[in-house]
């Protein structure tokens, strides 16, 4: 059985923190993974054009993407767009180079994604929510 | 000779589980098939005893290489029952073959002309037409699909118009497995003087193709889905048509004369084979098609039908699993079976199945328009080969039951 689907990751996906849509977002973006059909929409409201005040995500996606969106949905509130871009870079490094989980207590749930590292075809599933967030911030 | 899947399987080194170090139930043949020893040996022999450029030098290695490359062309012409060997054009793949039509025949079209594709098409038979339409001011229309995942050819009467210049459809769908009724498509095209292109990527591995009997104008397929190597494909078209078309890519090989003020072009097929071709890969493709023809095709077909029927029946008996495509006993279909699992993304299905050594494809299969029509992210697809057995089907269905327990 694939080690990716450890209980912790399944619980993250099931928790679905932040799942849904915002009524009046400041920015929204829908991003597709052309390799597999994953699709996620991220709505955000920002304070001072920089700090995430609200975030919601609507994913038609695999469990890995859903779990990552759930981590982001919980941890993004109160973070700046720049900080979240840095987290995305650290996450990319974790996946591509076996680097550490992004720094900060809010991101330790990404330890549940360690089995994804050796499956390069699933890396974009983890990163897709961050890509949508970046585009939603640019849409603001 | 009688058909024995075990004997077929033994000819494929990569399917040796002991050597591979894990179980392998390879059911992703619609993406890429494996290569038998006959093909691997042909490529290796070429590269170790005949490697050279073709059509140019006069030394013995060049002669060997040219004979091997042109010999492969002869083999493919025979496989397709082409009227002339010059009708076989080597490309880098099926996508390149279709793009070649878009950039040669496509250049003869005029603003307002129409191209008719279908909603079931692979992106390689959609995107080139959109690109051509943008360049030339054409209109692209699409034949819808029935609920069974077949082309709804009843709509041809309304979709084929005096402006239709080309109907481009799959000979067999890479998602639903449905086989196109080519006769109806050709008849509709002839009524308005339109040409017909068939994407044969999924059909060639499973059935002899007679381009003269089909009556089409272009036939494209890939080597790597037909037990041959990557990086080579074929475009067939009648010589009389090929003679009239302009070249696409320019460079060596495809010219007759070149001066600083102008160029004259070679006759087909070389007119459409600019640069050094994929020589060893073409040799491998010839060997692959020869290998296919050496098989007991009647026995293979019966085996594939048994496997496909068993797969469809087994999947249909599992709760939350739905097969996409024709499922009746007399369904006119390829051994390409897509299915959905309610509430579970195909990526997750395929990943967990991999843990059981079952290799399937999960995703949209480069058929996003059809997935959008079904309003799903994708399907899980099992695509079979003569080296598959009932054990492979059992591994898939057993694995699927574990997926449903876990998720």
Short mmCIF file of C-alpha atoms in Angstrom, two decimals:
data_model
loop_
_atom_site.label_atom_id
_atom_site.label_comp_id
_atom_site.label_asym_id
_atom_site.label_seq_id
_atom_site.Cartn_x
_atom_site.Cartn_y
_atom_site.Cartn_z
CA UNK A 1 0.00 0.00 0.00
CA UNK A 2 1.39 3.44 -0.86
CA UNK A 3 3.03 5.11 2.12
CA UNK A 4 1.71 8.43 0.90
CA UNK A 5 -1.71 7.60 2.32
CA UNK A 6 -0.69 7.51 5.96
CA UNK A 7 -3.47 8.28 8.40
CA UNK A 8 -2.10 11.75 9.24
CA UNK A 9 -2.34 12.87 5.62
CA UNK A 10 -5.80 11.39 5.21
CA UNK A 11 -6.93 13.23 8.34
CA UNK A 12 -5.58 16.51 6.98
CA UNK A 13 -7.54 16.01 3.78
CA UNK A 14 -10.63 15.05 5.75
CA UNK A 15 -10.28 18.06 8.04
CA UNK A 16 -10.49 20.26 4.94
CA UNK A 17 -9.60 23.44 6.84
CA UNK A 18 -10.67 26.43 4.80
CA UNK A 19 -12.72 24.47 2.28
CA UNK A 20 -15.37 26.54 0.55
CA UNK A 21 -15.68 29.95 -1.12
CA UNK A 22 -15.63 33.51 0.18
CA UNK A 23 -18.60 35.76 -0.57
CA UNK A 24 -16.55 38.84 -1.44
CA UNK A 25 -12.91 37.94 -1.98
CA UNK A 26 -10.29 40.56 -2.75
CA UNK A 27 -8.65 38.13 -5.12
CA UNK A 28 -9.45 34.73 -6.61
CA UNK A 29 -7.67 32.29 -8.88
CA UNK A 30 -8.32 28.85 -10.32
CA UNK A 31 -5.29 26.78 -11.16
CA UNK A 32 -5.15 23.46 -12.97
CA UNK A 33 -2.50 20.80 -12.95
CA UNK A 34 -2.43 19.91 -16.66
CA UNK A 35 -0.73 16.60 -15.90
CA UNK A 36 -3.54 15.05 -13.85
CA UNK A 37 -6.69 17.15 -13.88
CA UNK A 38 -6.38 18.56 -10.34
CA UNK A 39 -8.11 21.92 -10.10
CA UNK A 40 -8.22 24.30 -7.13
CA UNK A 41 -9.80 27.71 -6.64
CA UNK A 42 -8.44 29.93 -3.88
CA UNK A 43 -10.26 33.04 -2.62
CA UNK A 44 -8.48 35.49 -0.35
CA UNK A 45 -9.17 38.69 1.57
CA UNK A 46 -6.12 40.77 2.43
CA UNK A 47 -5.40 43.46 4.99
CA UNK A 48 -3.21 46.26 3.69
CA UNK A 49 -2.88 44.36 0.41
CA UNK A 50 -0.41 41.99 2.06
CA UNK A 51 -1.69 40.04 5.07
CA UNK A 52 -4.15 37.18 4.57
CA UNK A 53 -7.27 37.96 6.58
CA UNK A 54 -9.44 35.21 5.10
CA UNK A 55 -8.78 32.30 2.79
CA UNK A 56 -10.99 29.62 1.27
CA UNK A 57 -10.25 26.86 -1.22
CA UNK A 58 -12.44 24.74 -3.46
CA UNK A 59 -10.56 21.72 -4.79
CA UNK A 60 -11.51 19.07 -7.33
CA UNK A 61 -8.32 17.24 -6.65
CA UNK A 62 -6.49 14.23 -5.29
CA UNK A 63 -6.05 13.65 -1.56
CA UNK A 64 -2.49 14.97 -1.57
CA UNK A 65 -3.66 18.30 -3.00
CA UNK A 66 -6.64 18.40 -0.65
CA UNK A 67 -4.40 17.73 2.35
CA UNK A 68 -1.97 20.47 1.32
CA UNK A 69 -4.87 22.88 0.80
CA UNK A 70 -6.10 21.99 4.27
CA UNK A 71 -2.71 22.84 5.83
CA UNK A 72 -2.63 26.12 3.91
CA UNK A 73 -6.24 26.88 4.79
CA UNK A 74 -5.46 26.76 8.49
CA UNK A 75 -1.96 28.22 8.53
CA UNK A 76 -2.25 31.08 6.04
CA UNK A 77 -4.44 33.33 8.17
CA UNK A 78 -2.38 36.22 9.55
CA UNK A 79 0.59 35.54 7.28
CA UNK A 80 1.75 37.95 4.61
CA UNK A 81 1.79 37.03 0.93
CA UNK A 82 5.61 37.31 0.99
CA UNK A 83 5.87 34.92 3.93
CA UNK A 84 3.63 32.42 2.16
CA UNK A 85 5.77 32.66 -0.99
CA UNK A 86 8.77 31.79 1.16
CA UNK A 87 6.91 28.80 2.60
CA UNK A 88 6.14 27.65 -0.95
CA UNK A 89 9.85 27.86 -1.80
CA UNK A 90 10.75 25.85 1.30
CA UNK A 91 8.10 23.28 0.47
CA UNK A 92 9.47 23.00 -3.06
CA UNK A 93 12.95 22.46 -1.58
CA UNK A 94 11.57 19.81 0.78
CA UNK A 95 10.02 17.94 -2.13
CA UNK A 96 12.78 18.30 -4.70
CA UNK A 97 15.84 18.05 -2.44
CA UNK A 98 14.62 16.29 0.69
CA UNK A 99 14.99 19.54 2.61
CA UNK A 100 13.37 20.34 5.93
CA UNK A 101 9.69 20.99 6.47
CA UNK A 102 8.96 24.77 6.17
CA UNK A 103 9.95 26.60 9.36
CA UNK A 104 7.30 27.54 11.87
CA UNK A 105 4.93 25.55 14.06
CA UNK A 106 2.04 26.12 11.64
CA UNK A 107 3.75 24.12 8.90
CA UNK A 108 4.77 20.99 10.81
CA UNK A 109 1.81 19.13 9.36
CA UNK A 110 3.91 18.87 6.20
CA UNK A 111 5.88 16.14 7.94
CA UNK A 112 2.97 13.92 6.93
CA UNK A 113 3.97 14.49 3.30
CA UNK A 114 7.45 12.97 3.58
CA UNK A 115 6.45 9.91 1.53
CA UNK A 116 5.50 12.20 -1.37
CA UNK A 117 9.13 13.25 -1.78
CA UNK A 118 10.14 10.20 -3.81
CA UNK A 119 7.09 10.52 -6.08
CA UNK A 120 8.01 13.45 -8.31
CA UNK A 121 4.75 13.10 -10.24
CA UNK A 122 2.89 14.15 -7.05
CA UNK A 123 4.99 17.20 -6.13
CA UNK A 124 2.76 19.60 -8.04
CA UNK A 125 -0.24 18.22 -6.15
CA UNK A 126 1.35 19.54 -2.93
CA UNK A 127 2.30 22.90 -4.43
CA UNK A 128 -0.88 23.63 -6.39
CA UNK A 129 -2.70 25.41 -3.49
CA UNK A 130 0.26 27.77 -3.08
CA UNK A 131 0.30 28.48 -6.81
CA UNK A 132 -3.40 29.35 -6.66
CA UNK A 133 -2.82 31.56 -3.61
CA UNK A 134 -0.04 33.44 -5.41
CA UNK A 135 -2.29 34.07 -8.42
CA UNK A 136 -5.17 35.11 -6.18
CA UNK A 137 -2.91 37.67 -4.50
CA UNK A 138 -1.91 38.98 -7.93
CA UNK A 139 -5.60 39.20 -8.81
CA UNK A 140 -6.14 41.56 -5.85
CA UNK B 1 1.00 -21.39 -34.16
CA UNK B 2 -1.36 -20.99 -31.21
CA UNK B 3 -1.60 -17.95 -29.02
CA UNK B 4 -0.02 -18.23 -25.57
CA UNK B 5 0.12 -15.02 -23.48
CA UNK B 6 2.83 -16.59 -21.32
CA UNK B 7 5.00 -17.07 -24.35
CA UNK B 8 4.32 -13.50 -25.44
CA UNK B 9 5.16 -12.22 -21.96
CA UNK B 10 8.44 -14.12 -21.89
CA UNK B 11 9.63 -12.08 -24.86
CA UNK B 12 9.53 -8.85 -22.84
CA UNK B 13 12.58 -8.47 -20.56
CA UNK B 14 11.04 -5.63 -18.55
CA UNK B 15 8.16 -7.87 -17.45
CA UNK B 16 10.56 -10.21 -15.66
CA UNK B 17 9.46 -9.71 -12.06
CA UNK B 18 12.51 -11.37 -10.63
CA UNK B 19 14.79 -9.06 -12.54
CA UNK B 20 12.65 -6.00 -11.87
CA UNK B 21 12.61 -6.78 -8.17
CA UNK B 22 8.87 -6.31 -7.78
CA UNK B 23 5.55 -7.49 -9.11
CA UNK B 24 4.53 -5.87 -12.35
CA UNK B 25 1.03 -5.92 -13.76
CA UNK B 26 1.53 -3.49 -16.63
CA UNK B 27 -1.84 -2.17 -17.71
CA UNK B 28 -0.74 1.20 -19.11
CA UNK B 29 -0.15 0.08 -22.70
CA UNK B 30 -2.35 2.85 -24.09
CA UNK B 31 0.26 5.29 -22.81
CA UNK B 32 3.30 3.30 -23.90
CA UNK B 33 3.67 -0.38 -24.65
CA UNK B 34 6.76 -2.40 -23.80
CA UNK B 35 9.27 -3.63 -26.37
CA UNK B 36 9.90 -7.30 -27.10
CA UNK B 37 13.38 -8.74 -27.55
CA UNK B 38 12.86 -8.81 -31.32
CA UNK B 39 12.62 -5.03 -31.34
CA UNK B 40 15.36 -4.45 -28.76
CA UNK B 41 17.65 -6.73 -30.76
CA UNK B 42 16.83 -4.99 -34.04
CA UNK B 43 17.73 -1.60 -32.56
CA UNK B 44 20.87 -2.89 -30.92
CA UNK B 45 21.97 -4.71 -34.07
CA UNK B 46 21.43 -1.58 -36.11
CA UNK B 47 23.36 0.62 -33.70
CA UNK B 48 26.25 -1.84 -33.40
CA UNK B 49 26.55 -2.99 -37.00
CA UNK B 50 24.89 -0.41 -39.24
CA UNK B 51 24.87 2.95 -37.50
CA UNK B 52 25.49 5.77 -39.93
CA UNK B 53 23.58 8.56 -41.54
CA UNK B 54 21.22 7.69 -44.39
CA UNK B 55 20.92 8.71 -48.04
CA UNK B 56 24.21 10.53 -48.04
CA UNK B 57 27.58 8.84 -47.74
CA UNK B 58 28.73 6.03 -50.01
CA UNK B 59 30.65 3.93 -47.47
CA UNK B 60 29.39 0.51 -46.47
CA UNK B 61 27.95 1.59 -43.12
CA UNK B 62 25.92 4.29 -44.83
CA UNK B 63 24.63 1.72 -47.31
CA UNK B 64 23.65 -0.60 -44.47
CA UNK B 65 21.90 2.21 -42.61
CA UNK B 66 19.98 3.33 -45.69
CA UNK B 67 18.92 -0.24 -46.48
CA UNK B 68 17.73 -0.72 -42.90
CA UNK B 69 15.81 2.58 -42.79
CA UNK B 70 14.17 2.10 -46.17
CA UNK B 71 13.53 -1.53 -45.33
CA UNK B 72 11.55 -0.34 -42.33
CA UNK B 73 9.56 1.91 -44.63
CA UNK B 74 8.75 -1.11 -46.78
CA UNK B 75 7.64 -3.07 -43.70
CA UNK B 76 5.32 -0.28 -42.61
CA UNK B 77 3.91 0.15 -46.11
CA UNK B 78 3.10 -3.57 -46.13
CA UNK B 79 1.53 -3.37 -42.66
CA UNK B 80 -0.76 -0.55 -43.79
CA UNK B 81 -1.40 -2.07 -47.23
CA UNK B 82 -0.24 1.20 -48.74
CA UNK B 83 -0.37 1.36 -52.55
CA UNK B 84 3.19 2.71 -52.65
CA UNK B 85 6.06 2.72 -50.20
CA UNK B 86 6.47 6.46 -50.81
CA UNK B 87 3.20 7.04 -48.99
CA UNK B 88 4.83 6.24 -45.65
CA UNK B 89 6.39 9.28 -44.00
CA UNK B 90 8.46 8.88 -40.85
CA UNK B 91 7.88 11.47 -38.12
CA UNK B 92 8.92 11.78 -34.48
CA UNK B 93 5.55 10.48 -33.29
CA UNK B 94 1.81 10.59 -33.79
CA UNK B 95 1.57 14.17 -32.54
CA UNK B 96 4.21 15.21 -35.07
CA UNK B 97 2.35 13.33 -37.79
CA UNK B 98 -0.90 15.20 -37.11
CA UNK B 99 0.95 18.50 -36.90
CA UNK B 100 2.55 17.68 -40.25
CA UNK B 101 -0.93 17.45 -41.79
CA UNK B 102 -1.89 20.76 -40.14
CA UNK B 103 1.19 22.45 -41.61
CA UNK B 104 0.95 20.96 -45.10
CA UNK B 105 -2.65 20.18 -46.01
CA UNK B 106 -3.67 22.88 -43.54
CA UNK B 107 -1.80 25.49 -45.57
CA UNK B 108 -4.10 24.82 -48.53
CA UNK B 109 -7.21 25.86 -46.56
CA UNK B 110 -8.91 29.25 -46.72
CA UNK B 111 -10.58 31.56 -44.16
CA UNK B 112 -14.01 30.27 -43.26
CA UNK B 113 -13.17 26.64 -43.99
CA UNK B 114 -14.17 24.17 -41.28
CA UNK B 115 -12.40 21.33 -39.55
CA UNK B 116 -14.50 18.73 -37.78
CA UNK B 117 -12.99 16.84 -34.85
CA UNK B 118 -14.77 15.11 -31.96
CA UNK B 119 -15.19 15.68 -28.24
CA UNK B 120 -13.37 12.42 -27.56
CA UNK B 121 -10.09 13.45 -29.16
CA UNK B 122 -6.65 13.39 -27.63
CA UNK B 123 -5.10 16.85 -27.38
CA UNK B 124 -2.77 15.93 -30.26
CA UNK B 125 -5.85 15.86 -32.51
CA UNK B 126 -7.35 19.04 -31.07
CA UNK B 127 -4.57 21.54 -30.45
CA UNK B 128 -3.00 21.51 -33.96
CA UNK B 129 -6.41 22.37 -35.42
CA UNK B 130 -6.98 25.22 -32.98
CA UNK B 131 -3.54 26.54 -33.85
CA UNK B 132 -4.27 26.20 -37.57
CA UNK B 133 -7.66 27.85 -37.14
CA UNK B 134 -6.01 30.83 -35.44
CA UNK B 135 -3.43 31.11 -38.24
CA UNK B 136 -5.85 30.74 -41.15
CA UNK B 137 -9.21 31.98 -39.87
CA UNK B 138 -10.86 28.55 -39.83
CA UNK B 139 -13.67 27.17 -37.70
CA UNK B 140 -13.23 24.04 -35.59
CA UNK B 141 -16.35 22.05 -34.77
CA UNK B 142 -16.76 18.82 -32.81
CA UNK B 143 -18.82 15.65 -33.13
CA UNK B 144 -20.43 14.93 -29.75
CA UNK B 145 -20.29 11.62 -27.94
CA UNK B 146 -23.13 9.29 -26.98
CA UNK B 147 -23.80 8.24 -23.40
CA UNK B 148 -21.79 5.08 -24.20
CA UNK B 149 -18.70 7.12 -25.05
CA UNK B 150 -18.91 6.53 -28.81
CA UNK B 151 -18.94 9.18 -31.51
CA UNK B 152 -22.50 10.33 -32.14
CA UNK B 153 -22.28 9.95 -35.90
CA UNK B 154 -25.98 10.66 -36.22
CA UNK B 155 -24.97 14.30 -35.91
CA UNK B 156 -22.78 14.18 -39.03
CA UNK B 157 -25.64 15.37 -41.22
CA UNK B 158 -25.74 18.69 -39.41
CA UNK B 159 -22.04 19.05 -38.61
CA UNK B 160 -20.60 18.29 -42.06
CA UNK B 161 -21.22 21.28 -44.30
CA UNK B 162 -19.99 22.45 -47.71
CA UNK B 163 -17.31 24.35 -45.77
CA UNK B 164 -15.93 21.20 -44.11
CA UNK B 165 -12.48 20.52 -45.48
CA UNK B 166 -11.24 17.91 -43.01
CA UNK B 167 -12.75 15.44 -40.56
CA UNK B 168 -10.08 14.40 -38.03
CA UNK B 169 -11.06 11.71 -35.53
CA UNK B 170 -9.54 8.88 -33.55
CA UNK B 171 -9.75 5.42 -35.07
CA UNK B 172 -10.25 4.23 -31.48
CA UNK B 173 -10.69 6.40 -28.36
CA UNK B 174 -7.85 6.48 -25.84
CA UNK B 175 -10.40 7.07 -23.06
CA UNK B 176 -13.53 5.05 -23.81
CA UNK B 177 -12.00 2.48 -26.15
CA UNK B 178 -14.84 3.01 -28.64
CA UNK B 179 -13.92 2.21 -32.24
CA UNK B 180 -15.06 4.72 -34.85
CA UNK B 181 -17.31 3.65 -37.71
CA UNK B 182 -14.86 4.94 -40.30
CA UNK B 183 -17.13 4.09 -43.24
CA UNK B 184 -19.78 6.55 -42.08
CA UNK B 185 -17.20 9.27 -41.52
CA UNK B 186 -15.64 8.74 -44.95
CA UNK B 187 -19.05 8.76 -46.66
CA UNK B 188 -20.01 12.02 -44.98
CA UNK B 189 -16.68 13.57 -45.96
CA UNK B 190 -16.93 12.45 -49.58
CA UNK B 191 -20.37 14.06 -49.87
CA UNK B 192 -18.78 17.47 -49.47
CA UNK B 193 -15.32 16.74 -50.85
CA UNK B 194 -13.64 16.84 -47.43
CA UNK B 195 -10.56 14.84 -46.42
CA UNK B 196 -10.42 12.41 -43.49
CA UNK B 197 -7.61 11.98 -40.98
CA UNK B 198 -7.55 9.07 -38.55
CA UNK B 199 -5.51 9.11 -35.36
CA UNK B 200 -4.52 5.45 -35.26
CA UNK B 201 -2.36 5.59 -32.12
CA UNK B 202 -4.62 3.27 -30.12
CA UNK B 203 -5.74 1.04 -33.02
CA UNK B 204 -2.44 -0.03 -34.61
CA UNK B 205 -1.30 -2.12 -31.61
CA UNK B 206 -4.52 -4.13 -31.73
CA UNK B 207 -5.63 -4.60 -35.28
CA UNK B 208 -4.34 -4.74 -38.82
CA UNK B 209 -4.93 -1.48 -40.64
CA UNK B 210 -5.71 -1.38 -44.38
CA UNK B 211 -5.53 2.26 -45.44
CA UNK B 212 -6.84 1.48 -48.92
CA UNK B 213 -9.91 -0.29 -47.54
CA UNK B 214 -10.50 2.49 -45.00
CA UNK B 215 -10.59 5.09 -47.77
CA UNK B 216 -9.13 7.85 -45.60
CA UNK B 217 -6.64 10.50 -46.62
CA UNK B 218 -4.29 10.61 -43.63
CA UNK B 219 -3.40 7.94 -41.10
CA UNK B 220 -1.16 8.73 -38.13
CA UNK B 221 0.28 6.52 -35.43
CA UNK B 222 3.12 6.30 -32.91
CA UNK B 223 5.83 3.71 -32.56
CA UNK B 224 5.96 3.60 -28.79
CA UNK B 225 2.35 2.45 -28.41
CA UNK B 226 2.86 -0.34 -30.95
CA UNK B 227 5.70 -2.20 -29.25
CA UNK B 228 8.29 0.04 -30.90
CA UNK B 229 10.61 2.72 -29.57
CA UNK B 230 9.84 6.31 -28.60
CA UNK B 231 10.67 9.13 -30.95
CA UNK B 232 9.21 7.70 -34.14
CA UNK B 233 5.81 7.73 -35.74
CA UNK B 234 4.22 7.47 -39.16
CA UNK B 235 2.02 9.62 -41.32
CA UNK B 236 0.50 7.79 -44.27
CA UNK B 237 -1.22 9.64 -47.11
CA UNK B 238 -1.89 8.72 -50.75
CA UNK B 239 1.02 9.65 -53.01
CA UNK B 240 -1.22 11.64 -55.34
CA UNK B 241 -2.17 13.88 -52.41
CA UNK B 242 1.34 14.07 -50.97
CA UNK B 243 2.71 15.28 -54.32
CA UNK B 244 0.47 18.34 -54.19
CA UNK B 245 1.36 19.47 -50.67
CA UNK B 246 4.04 21.96 -49.66
CA UNK B 247 6.75 20.95 -47.20
CA UNK B 248 6.57 21.85 -43.52
CA UNK B 249 10.03 21.78 -42.04
CA UNK B 250 12.95 22.84 -44.19
CA UNK B 251 16.53 21.62 -44.18
CA UNK B 252 18.57 18.71 -45.48
CA UNK B 253 17.07 15.63 -47.10
CA UNK B 254 13.83 17.30 -48.23
CA UNK B 255 15.35 19.33 -51.06
CA UNK B 256 16.18 18.75 -54.67
CA UNK B 257 18.24 21.89 -55.28
CA UNK B 258 19.21 24.80 -53.05
CA UNK B 259 20.66 28.11 -54.16
CA UNK B 260 20.98 31.44 -52.50
CA UNK B 261 17.91 32.57 -54.40
CA UNK B 262 15.59 29.62 -54.19
CA UNK B 263 14.82 25.99 -53.38
CA UNK B 264 13.22 23.08 -55.17
CA UNK B 265 11.88 20.27 -53.07
CA UNK B 266 12.25 16.50 -53.07
CA UNK B 267 9.38 14.25 -53.94
CA UNK B 268 7.44 12.55 -51.13
CA UNK B 269 8.18 11.05 -48.70
CA UNK B 270 11.52 12.81 -48.30
CA UNK B 271 9.86 16.20 -48.88
CA UNK B 272 8.36 15.76 -45.41
CA UNK B 273 11.40 14.24 -43.66
CA UNK B 274 13.70 17.20 -43.09
CA UNK B 275 16.99 16.58 -41.33
CA UNK B 276 18.47 13.33 -40.15
CA UNK B 277 15.55 11.03 -39.39
CA UNK B 278 15.11 8.80 -36.29
CA UNK B 279 16.94 5.99 -38.09
CA UNK B 280 17.36 3.33 -35.40
CA UNK B 281 13.88 4.08 -34.07
CA UNK B 282 12.42 3.59 -37.53
CA UNK B 283 14.24 0.26 -37.78
CA UNK B 284 12.78 -0.62 -34.39
CA UNK B 285 9.28 0.33 -35.52
CA UNK B 286 9.59 -1.86 -38.59
CA UNK B 287 10.67 -4.74 -36.36
CA UNK B 288 7.75 -4.06 -34.00
CA UNK B 289 5.14 -4.22 -36.75
CA UNK B 290 6.77 -7.36 -38.15
CA UNK B 291 6.59 -8.84 -34.66
CA UNK B 292 2.91 -7.94 -34.42
CA UNK B 293 2.20 -9.60 -37.73
CA UNK B 294 4.06 -12.75 -36.71
CA UNK B 295 1.63 -13.24 -33.84
CA UNK B 296 -1.45 -15.45 -34.08
CA UNK B 297 -3.72 -12.43 -34.55
CA UNK B 298 -6.95 -14.45 -34.31
CA UNK B 299 -5.80 -15.99 -31.05
CA UNK B 300 -4.58 -12.65 -29.74
CA UNK B 301 -7.88 -10.98 -30.59
CA UNK B 302 -9.84 -13.70 -28.79
CA UNK B 303 -7.54 -13.38 -25.76
CA UNK B 304 -7.91 -9.59 -25.70
CA UNK B 305 -11.69 -9.85 -25.92
CA UNK B 306 -11.77 -12.33 -23.04
CA UNK B 307 -9.57 -10.07 -20.92
CA UNK B 308 -11.55 -6.94 -21.77
CA UNK B 309 -14.91 -8.57 -21.11
CA UNK B 310 -13.65 -9.98 -17.81
CA UNK B 311 -12.21 -6.61 -16.80
CA UNK B 312 -15.40 -4.72 -17.59
CA UNK B 313 -17.59 -7.30 -15.85
CA UNK B 314 -15.32 -7.35 -12.79
CA UNK B 315 -15.21 -3.57 -12.51
CA UNK B 316 -18.95 -3.27 -12.98
CA UNK B 317 -19.49 -5.64 -10.04
CA UNK B 318 -17.60 -3.39 -7.61
CA UNK B 319 -19.71 -0.85 -5.78
CA UNK B 320 -18.84 2.82 -6.47
CA UNK B 321 -17.01 1.86 -9.67
CA UNK B 322 -18.41 2.94 -13.05
CA UNK B 323 -16.96 2.04 -16.45
CA UNK B 324 -16.83 4.89 -18.98
CA UNK B 325 -17.38 3.55 -22.49
CA UNK B 326 -19.23 0.81 -24.38
CA UNK B 327 -19.80 -2.23 -22.17
CA UNK B 328 -22.19 -4.58 -23.99
CA UNK B 329 -21.06 -8.06 -25.09
CA UNK B 330 -20.92 -6.99 -28.70
CA UNK B 331 -19.40 -3.61 -27.98
CA UNK B 332 -17.14 -2.49 -30.79
CA UNK B 333 -14.24 -1.43 -28.65
CA UNK B 334 -10.53 -1.58 -27.98
CA UNK B 335 -9.05 -3.17 -24.84
CA UNK B 336 -8.86 0.31 -23.30
CA UNK B 337 -11.09 0.59 -20.23
CA UNK B 338 -11.61 3.77 -18.23
CA UNK B 339 -13.49 3.87 -14.97
CA UNK B 340 -14.34 6.21 -12.13
CA UNK B 341 -14.45 5.45 -8.42
CA UNK B 342 -17.06 7.53 -6.67
CA UNK B 343 -15.43 9.99 -4.30
CA UNK B 344 -11.85 8.97 -5.05
CA UNK B 345 -9.57 10.89 -7.40
CA UNK B 346 -7.96 8.77 -10.14
CA UNK B 347 -4.50 9.90 -9.03
CA UNK B 348 -5.12 8.34 -5.62
CA UNK B 349 -6.52 5.16 -7.18
CA UNK B 350 -3.51 4.80 -9.46
CA UNK B 351 -1.02 5.57 -6.68
CA UNK B 352 -2.42 2.94 -4.33
CA UNK B 353 -2.66 0.38 -7.13
CA UNK B 354 1.02 1.01 -7.82
CA UNK B 355 1.71 -0.28 -4.33
CA UNK B 356 0.30 -3.61 -5.49
CA UNK B 357 2.42 -3.60 -8.64
CA UNK B 358 -0.51 -2.58 -10.85
CA UNK B 359 0.39 0.09 -13.39
CA UNK B 360 -2.60 2.04 -14.69
CA UNK B 361 -3.07 5.65 -15.75
CA UNK B 362 -4.98 8.12 -13.60
CA UNK B 363 -5.88 11.53 -14.95
CA UNK B 364 -7.47 13.21 -17.96
CA UNK B 365 -5.50 11.23 -20.57
CA UNK B 366 -4.89 14.37 -22.64
CA UNK B 367 -8.63 14.50 -23.25
CA UNK B 368 -9.66 17.51 -21.17
CA UNK B 369 -12.70 18.42 -23.31
CA UNK B 370 -14.24 15.00 -22.75
CA UNK B 371 -13.49 15.16 -19.02
CA UNK B 372 -15.15 18.58 -18.87
CA UNK B 373 -18.23 17.13 -20.56
CA UNK B 374 -18.32 14.35 -17.97
CA UNK B 375 -17.61 17.00 -15.29
CA UNK B 376 -14.86 14.93 -13.73
CA UNK B 377 -11.16 15.50 -13.04
CA UNK B 378 -10.26 12.31 -14.86
CA UNK B 379 -10.58 8.57 -14.93
CA UNK B 380 -8.46 5.60 -14.06
CA UNK B 381 -7.59 3.69 -17.22
CA UNK B 382 -6.40 0.14 -17.79
CA UNK B 383 -5.17 -0.51 -21.33
CA UNK B 384 -4.34 -4.10 -22.20
CA UNK B 385 -1.83 -5.95 -24.33
CA UNK B 386 -1.46 -9.56 -25.50
CA UNK B 387 1.09 -10.06 -22.71
CA UNK B 388 -1.53 -9.36 -20.07
CA UNK B 389 -3.29 -12.26 -18.35
CA UNK B 390 -6.24 -12.83 -16.08
CA UNK B 391 -3.78 -12.54 -13.15
CA UNK B 392 -3.23 -8.91 -14.14
CA UNK B 393 -6.96 -8.26 -14.11
CA UNK B 394 -7.30 -9.95 -10.73
CA UNK B 395 -4.44 -7.87 -9.33
CA UNK B 396 -6.23 -4.73 -10.52
CA UNK B 397 -9.61 -5.61 -9.06
CA UNK B 398 -8.14 -6.90 -5.79
CA UNK B 399 -6.12 -3.70 -5.51
CA UNK B 400 -9.19 -1.63 -6.23
CA UNK B 401 -11.02 -3.29 -3.34
CA UNK B 402 -8.12 -2.28 -1.08
CA UNK B 403 -8.42 1.30 -2.36
CA UNK B 404 -12.07 1.30 -1.37
CA UNK B 405 -11.24 -0.07 2.09
CA UNK B 406 -8.59 2.58 2.69
CA UNK B 407 -10.41 5.59 1.27
#
